[in-house]
Each structure stands twice: as C-alpha cells, then as structure tokens.
Short mmCIF file of C-alpha atoms in Angstrom, two decimals:
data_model
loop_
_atom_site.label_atom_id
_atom_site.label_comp_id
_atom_site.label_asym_id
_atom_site.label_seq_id
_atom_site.Cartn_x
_atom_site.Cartn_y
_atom_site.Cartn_z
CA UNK A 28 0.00 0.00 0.00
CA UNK A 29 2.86 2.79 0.55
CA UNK A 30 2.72 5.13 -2.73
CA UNK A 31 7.02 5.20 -3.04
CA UNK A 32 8.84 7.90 -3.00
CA UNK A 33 8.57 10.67 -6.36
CA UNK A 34 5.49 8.63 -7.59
CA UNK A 35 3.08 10.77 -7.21
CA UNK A 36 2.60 14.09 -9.13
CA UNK A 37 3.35 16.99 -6.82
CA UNK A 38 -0.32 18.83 -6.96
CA UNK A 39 -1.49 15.10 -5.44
CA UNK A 40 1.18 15.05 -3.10
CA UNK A 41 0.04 18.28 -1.77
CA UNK A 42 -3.53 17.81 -1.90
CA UNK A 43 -3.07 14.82 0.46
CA UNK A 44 -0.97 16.23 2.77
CA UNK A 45 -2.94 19.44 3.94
CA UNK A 46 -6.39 16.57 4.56
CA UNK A 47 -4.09 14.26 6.24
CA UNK A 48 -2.67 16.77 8.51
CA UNK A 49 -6.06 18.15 10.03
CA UNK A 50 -6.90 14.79 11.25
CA UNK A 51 -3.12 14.23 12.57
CA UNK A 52 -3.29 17.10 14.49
CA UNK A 53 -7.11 15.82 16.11
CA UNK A 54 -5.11 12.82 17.05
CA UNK A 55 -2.65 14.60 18.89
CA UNK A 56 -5.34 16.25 20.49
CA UNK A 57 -6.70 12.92 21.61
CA UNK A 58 -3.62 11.21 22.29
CA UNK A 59 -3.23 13.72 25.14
CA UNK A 60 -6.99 13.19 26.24
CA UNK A 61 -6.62 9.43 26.76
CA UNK A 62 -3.63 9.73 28.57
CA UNK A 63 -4.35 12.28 31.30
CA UNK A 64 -8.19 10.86 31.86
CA UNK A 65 -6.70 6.74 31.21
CA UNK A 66 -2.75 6.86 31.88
CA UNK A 67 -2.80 3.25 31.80
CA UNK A 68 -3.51 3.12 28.30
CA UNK A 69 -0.34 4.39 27.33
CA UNK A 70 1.67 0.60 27.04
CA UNK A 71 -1.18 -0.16 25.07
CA UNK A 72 -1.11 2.60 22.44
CA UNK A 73 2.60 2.04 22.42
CA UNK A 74 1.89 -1.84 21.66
CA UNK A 75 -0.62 -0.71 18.87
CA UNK A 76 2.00 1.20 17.07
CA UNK A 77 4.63 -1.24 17.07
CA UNK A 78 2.10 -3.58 16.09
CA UNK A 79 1.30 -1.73 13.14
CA UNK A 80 5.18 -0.74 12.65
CA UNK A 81 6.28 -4.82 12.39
CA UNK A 82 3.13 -5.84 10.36
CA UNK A 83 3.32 -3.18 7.88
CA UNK A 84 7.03 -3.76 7.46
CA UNK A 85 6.16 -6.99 5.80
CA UNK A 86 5.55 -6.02 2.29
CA UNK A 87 5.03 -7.95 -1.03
CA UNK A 88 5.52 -6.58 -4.65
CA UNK A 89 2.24 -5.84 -6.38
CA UNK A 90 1.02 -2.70 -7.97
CA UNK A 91 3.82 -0.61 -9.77
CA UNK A 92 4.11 2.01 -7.14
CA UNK A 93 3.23 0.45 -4.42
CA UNK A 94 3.12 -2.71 -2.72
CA UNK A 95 0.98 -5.59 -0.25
CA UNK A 96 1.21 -5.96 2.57
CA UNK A 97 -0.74 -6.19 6.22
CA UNK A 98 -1.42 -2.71 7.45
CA UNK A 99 -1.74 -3.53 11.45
CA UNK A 100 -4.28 -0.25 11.81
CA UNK A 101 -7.24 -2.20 12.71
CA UNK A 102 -6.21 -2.65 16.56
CA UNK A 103 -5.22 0.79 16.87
CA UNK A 104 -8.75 1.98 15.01
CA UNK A 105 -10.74 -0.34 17.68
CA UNK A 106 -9.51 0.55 20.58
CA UNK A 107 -8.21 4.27 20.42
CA UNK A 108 -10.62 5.56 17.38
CA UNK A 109 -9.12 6.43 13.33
CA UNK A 110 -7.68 9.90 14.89
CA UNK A 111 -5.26 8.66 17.04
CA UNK A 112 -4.46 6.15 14.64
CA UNK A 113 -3.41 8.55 12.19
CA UNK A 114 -1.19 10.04 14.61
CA UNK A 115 0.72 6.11 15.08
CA UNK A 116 0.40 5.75 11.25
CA UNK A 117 2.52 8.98 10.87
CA UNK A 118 4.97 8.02 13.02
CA UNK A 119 5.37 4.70 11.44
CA UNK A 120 5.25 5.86 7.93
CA UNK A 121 7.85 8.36 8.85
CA UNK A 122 10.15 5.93 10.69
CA UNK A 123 9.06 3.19 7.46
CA UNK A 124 10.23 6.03 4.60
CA UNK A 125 13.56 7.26 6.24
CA UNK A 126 14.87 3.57 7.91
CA UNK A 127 13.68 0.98 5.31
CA UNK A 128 13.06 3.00 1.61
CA UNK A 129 9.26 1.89 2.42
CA UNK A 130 7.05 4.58 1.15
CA UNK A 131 8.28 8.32 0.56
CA UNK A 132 8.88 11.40 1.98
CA UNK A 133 6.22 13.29 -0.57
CA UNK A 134 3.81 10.39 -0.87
CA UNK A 135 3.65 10.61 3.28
CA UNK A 136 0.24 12.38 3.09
CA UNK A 137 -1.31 9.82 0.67
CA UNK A 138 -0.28 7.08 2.55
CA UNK A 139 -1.06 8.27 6.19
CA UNK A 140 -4.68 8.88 4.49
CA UNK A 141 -4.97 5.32 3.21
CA UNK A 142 -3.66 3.04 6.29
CA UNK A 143 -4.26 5.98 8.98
CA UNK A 144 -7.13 7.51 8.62
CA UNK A 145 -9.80 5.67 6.20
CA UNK A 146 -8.62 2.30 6.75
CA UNK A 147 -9.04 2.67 10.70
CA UNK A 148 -11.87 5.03 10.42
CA UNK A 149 -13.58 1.66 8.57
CA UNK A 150 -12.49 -0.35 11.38
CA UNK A 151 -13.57 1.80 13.89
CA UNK A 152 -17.16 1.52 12.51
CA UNK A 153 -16.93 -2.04 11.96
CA UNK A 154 -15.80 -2.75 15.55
CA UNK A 155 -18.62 -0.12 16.88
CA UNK A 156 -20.88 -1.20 15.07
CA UNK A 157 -20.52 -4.81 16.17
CA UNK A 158 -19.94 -4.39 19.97
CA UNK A 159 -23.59 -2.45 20.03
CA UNK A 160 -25.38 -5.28 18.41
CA UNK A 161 -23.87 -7.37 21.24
CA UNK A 162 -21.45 -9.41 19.51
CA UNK A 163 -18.28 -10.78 20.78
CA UNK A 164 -15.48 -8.09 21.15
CA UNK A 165 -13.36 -11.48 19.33
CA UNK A 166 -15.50 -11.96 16.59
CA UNK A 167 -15.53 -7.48 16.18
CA UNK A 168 -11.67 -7.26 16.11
CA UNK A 169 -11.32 -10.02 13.27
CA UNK A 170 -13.62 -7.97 11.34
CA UNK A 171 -12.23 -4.55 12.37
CA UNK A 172 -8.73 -5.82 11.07
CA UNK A 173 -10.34 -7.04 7.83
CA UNK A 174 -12.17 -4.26 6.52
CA UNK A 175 -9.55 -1.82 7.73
CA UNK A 176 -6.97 -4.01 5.57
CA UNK A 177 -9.18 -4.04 2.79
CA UNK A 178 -10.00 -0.58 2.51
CA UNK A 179 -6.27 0.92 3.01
CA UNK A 180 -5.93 -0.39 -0.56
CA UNK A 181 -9.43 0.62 -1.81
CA UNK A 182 -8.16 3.99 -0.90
CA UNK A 183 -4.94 3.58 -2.22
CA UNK A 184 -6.19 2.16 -5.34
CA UNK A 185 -8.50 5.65 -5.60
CA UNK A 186 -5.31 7.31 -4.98
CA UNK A 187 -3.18 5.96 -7.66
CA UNK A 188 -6.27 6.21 -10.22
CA UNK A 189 -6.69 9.87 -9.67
CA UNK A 190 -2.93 10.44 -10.32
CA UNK A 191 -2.61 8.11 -13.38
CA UNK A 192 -6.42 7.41 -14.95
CA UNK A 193 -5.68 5.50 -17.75
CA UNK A 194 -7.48 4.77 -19.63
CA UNK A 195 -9.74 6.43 -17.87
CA UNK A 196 -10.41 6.77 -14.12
CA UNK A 197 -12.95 3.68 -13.91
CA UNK A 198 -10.84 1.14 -15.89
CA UNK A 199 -7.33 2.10 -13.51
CA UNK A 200 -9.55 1.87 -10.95
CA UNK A 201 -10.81 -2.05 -11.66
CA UNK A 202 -7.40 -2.72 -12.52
CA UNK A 203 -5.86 -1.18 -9.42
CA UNK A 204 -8.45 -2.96 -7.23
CA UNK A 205 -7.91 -6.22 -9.19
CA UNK A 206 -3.91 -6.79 -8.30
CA UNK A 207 -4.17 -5.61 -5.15
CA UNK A 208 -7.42 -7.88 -3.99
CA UNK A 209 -4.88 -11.18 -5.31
CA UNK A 210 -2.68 -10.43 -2.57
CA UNK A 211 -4.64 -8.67 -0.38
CA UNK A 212 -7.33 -10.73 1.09
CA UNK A 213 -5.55 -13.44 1.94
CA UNK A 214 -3.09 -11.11 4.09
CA UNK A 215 -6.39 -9.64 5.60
CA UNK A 216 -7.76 -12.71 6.69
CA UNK A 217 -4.37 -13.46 8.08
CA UNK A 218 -4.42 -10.24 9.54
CA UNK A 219 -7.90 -10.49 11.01
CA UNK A 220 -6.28 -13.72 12.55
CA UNK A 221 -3.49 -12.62 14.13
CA UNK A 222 -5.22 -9.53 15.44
CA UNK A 223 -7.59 -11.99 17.29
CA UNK A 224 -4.47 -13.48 18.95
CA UNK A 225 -2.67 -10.56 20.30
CA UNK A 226 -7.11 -9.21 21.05
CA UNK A 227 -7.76 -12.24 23.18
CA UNK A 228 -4.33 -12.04 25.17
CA UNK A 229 -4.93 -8.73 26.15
CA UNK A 230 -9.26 -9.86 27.50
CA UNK A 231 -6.99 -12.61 29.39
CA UNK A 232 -4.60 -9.52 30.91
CA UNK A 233 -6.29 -6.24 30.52
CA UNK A 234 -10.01 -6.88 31.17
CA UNK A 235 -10.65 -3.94 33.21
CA UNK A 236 -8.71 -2.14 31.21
CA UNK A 237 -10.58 -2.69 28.01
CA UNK A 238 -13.74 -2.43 30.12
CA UNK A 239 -12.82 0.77 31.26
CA UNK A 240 -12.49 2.33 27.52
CA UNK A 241 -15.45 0.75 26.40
CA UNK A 242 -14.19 -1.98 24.50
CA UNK A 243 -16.12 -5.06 25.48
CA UNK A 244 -19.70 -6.41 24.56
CA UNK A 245 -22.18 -6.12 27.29
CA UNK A 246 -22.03 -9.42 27.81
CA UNK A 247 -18.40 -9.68 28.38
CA UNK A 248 -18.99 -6.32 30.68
CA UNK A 249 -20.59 -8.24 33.28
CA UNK A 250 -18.68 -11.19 32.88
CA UNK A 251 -15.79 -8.57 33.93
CA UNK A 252 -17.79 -6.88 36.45
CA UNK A 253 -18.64 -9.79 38.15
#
C-alpha cells in the first residue's frame, strides 16, 4: 500500500498532505486526552503502534508504485478511534520512509490517508458497530482488522487512479483494485487472525482495562464486572 517515494505528481502530493494533517493534528489532540483521563492506556497505544510498525514492514511486490502488505491499523482503530491512529500511522510511515526505503517522503500524506485515517476510520465503525449489536469483542476485532486491511488499498487504489487514470479513471480503478485484492485478502484474513491473537491475550490480561475504555460487549462487561 505505501505510494514510493517521487510517484506521485506533486499537486497530489500536496492535496493529500494538507487533509491528512487536520486529522493528525485531532489525534494529537486525543492522544493527550486518553492519557491524562486513562494513563494506563499508554503501554497499550505504544503496543498498537509497534504492532502496526512490524506488520506493515512486511511487504510484497504488487502494484507498480506500491506494494501488499498487512497494514496492522485495525487494533489501533478499535480501541483508540481512526484519529489517534493517524497520529501512530505517521509516526510509522515516517520511521518506514527514512529507515527501510518503504514509502516516501512526498507520498507521506497519501499514505497516512490510506492506512491511517480511512482504513481505521472503517475499522472503527466495523468494531462499533458490532460491539452495540452485542457481539463478541473477538469476533468485532477479526472484522475490524479485515475491513480496515481491505480498505487501506481501496483507498490507495483511488489514490493511484486519480494520479494516473488511464485509460480512464474507472478502468485504472478495476485494474488497481484487481492486483491488489490477489494479494490482499488473503493477508487480511491473516491479519484479522493474528489480530484476534494478540485481542484475546490482552481480555486474558487487561479486562478492566478494556472495560474501562469501552471496548467489550455487554455481555463480556458483566462477565468482567462480576
């Protein structure tokens, strides 16, 4: 999913940058929130960034450009909300760019929209969505981490289309959306797994935790309660 370096045309680079930044700067906001009203949570938005830094480290070729590859935002999105993930996306896109040639410099912007804001903002939903309907907080996180996956590269297929249409906008669309979606489900079903893992850990060692930011089902609120 990280646009590389120079691949964009500058007016796109731009154009992503100064939307990206506005929600960035909300996250900030919130980062500070969380932590003065819920210090605790601090380890655990550390261990959300580094679990997006390590999964979205692991990348695949695929579309000229850009690349597949797990994105890691849907954990973030669940628990701390798509703002503050924007704010961990940043840093790892930053560290990503300058450490391992893995995305760009100019194409930051793009790419923080894609896997830190829409992506997670999708999750978010997803996982909201499902908790209120009562379902388990396991079953919400698989799907969180899915459809946040999936739509980091809907985005970044959008992205790429808008800065190369050819033929025309809908046909690099389809074919954007095409070669990613061979490599991409798979790696977010895998992802979906694997989120579950580290999720269910941190029910076994953080229940109040999670309780107290609203994370659980009502059902698993009792269970915690009690």
């Amino acid at each position: 999913m990280h646009i590389m370096e120079g691949f964009l045309p500058p007016i796109w680079c731009a154009f992503w940058y100064i939307i990206s930044i506005i929600v960035v700067i909300y996250g900030i906001y919130q980062i500070k929130k969380i932590a003065n009203d819920i210090p605790e949570s601090k380890a655990l938005l550390a261990v959300s960034g580094a679990f997006m830094f390590i999964l979205s480290s692991l990348k695949l070729p695929s579309v000229t450009g850009s690349c597949s590859h797990p994105t890691g935002n849907g954990l973030g999105a669940a628990i701390f909300g798509p703002a503050v993930t924007s704010v961990l996306a940043t840093i790892v896109l930053l560290f990503q760019a300058i450490l391992l040639a893995h995305g760009g410099l100019t194409t930051l912007g793009a790419n923080i929209f894609s896997m830190g804001i829409v992506g997670p903002f999708i999750a978010w939903v997803v996982y909201k969505g499902l908790i209120k309907y009562n379902v388990s907080s396991t079953i919400a996180i698989f799907f969180a981490a899915f459809f946040g996956d999936l739509l980091t590269y809907v985005v970044t297929a959008l992205q790429l289309s808008l800065a190369f249409p050819l033929p025309t906008f809908g046909q690099a669309f389809t074919n954007f959306l095409i070669i990613f979606a061979i490599t991409q489900i798979p790696l977010a079903i895998a992802e979906g797994i694997l989120t579950v893992i580290i999720w269910d850990r941190l029910k076994v060692y953080k229940p109040k935790l999670l309780d107290r930011l609203q994370l659980l089902s009502k059902k698993e609120e009792i269970e915690v309660d009690g």
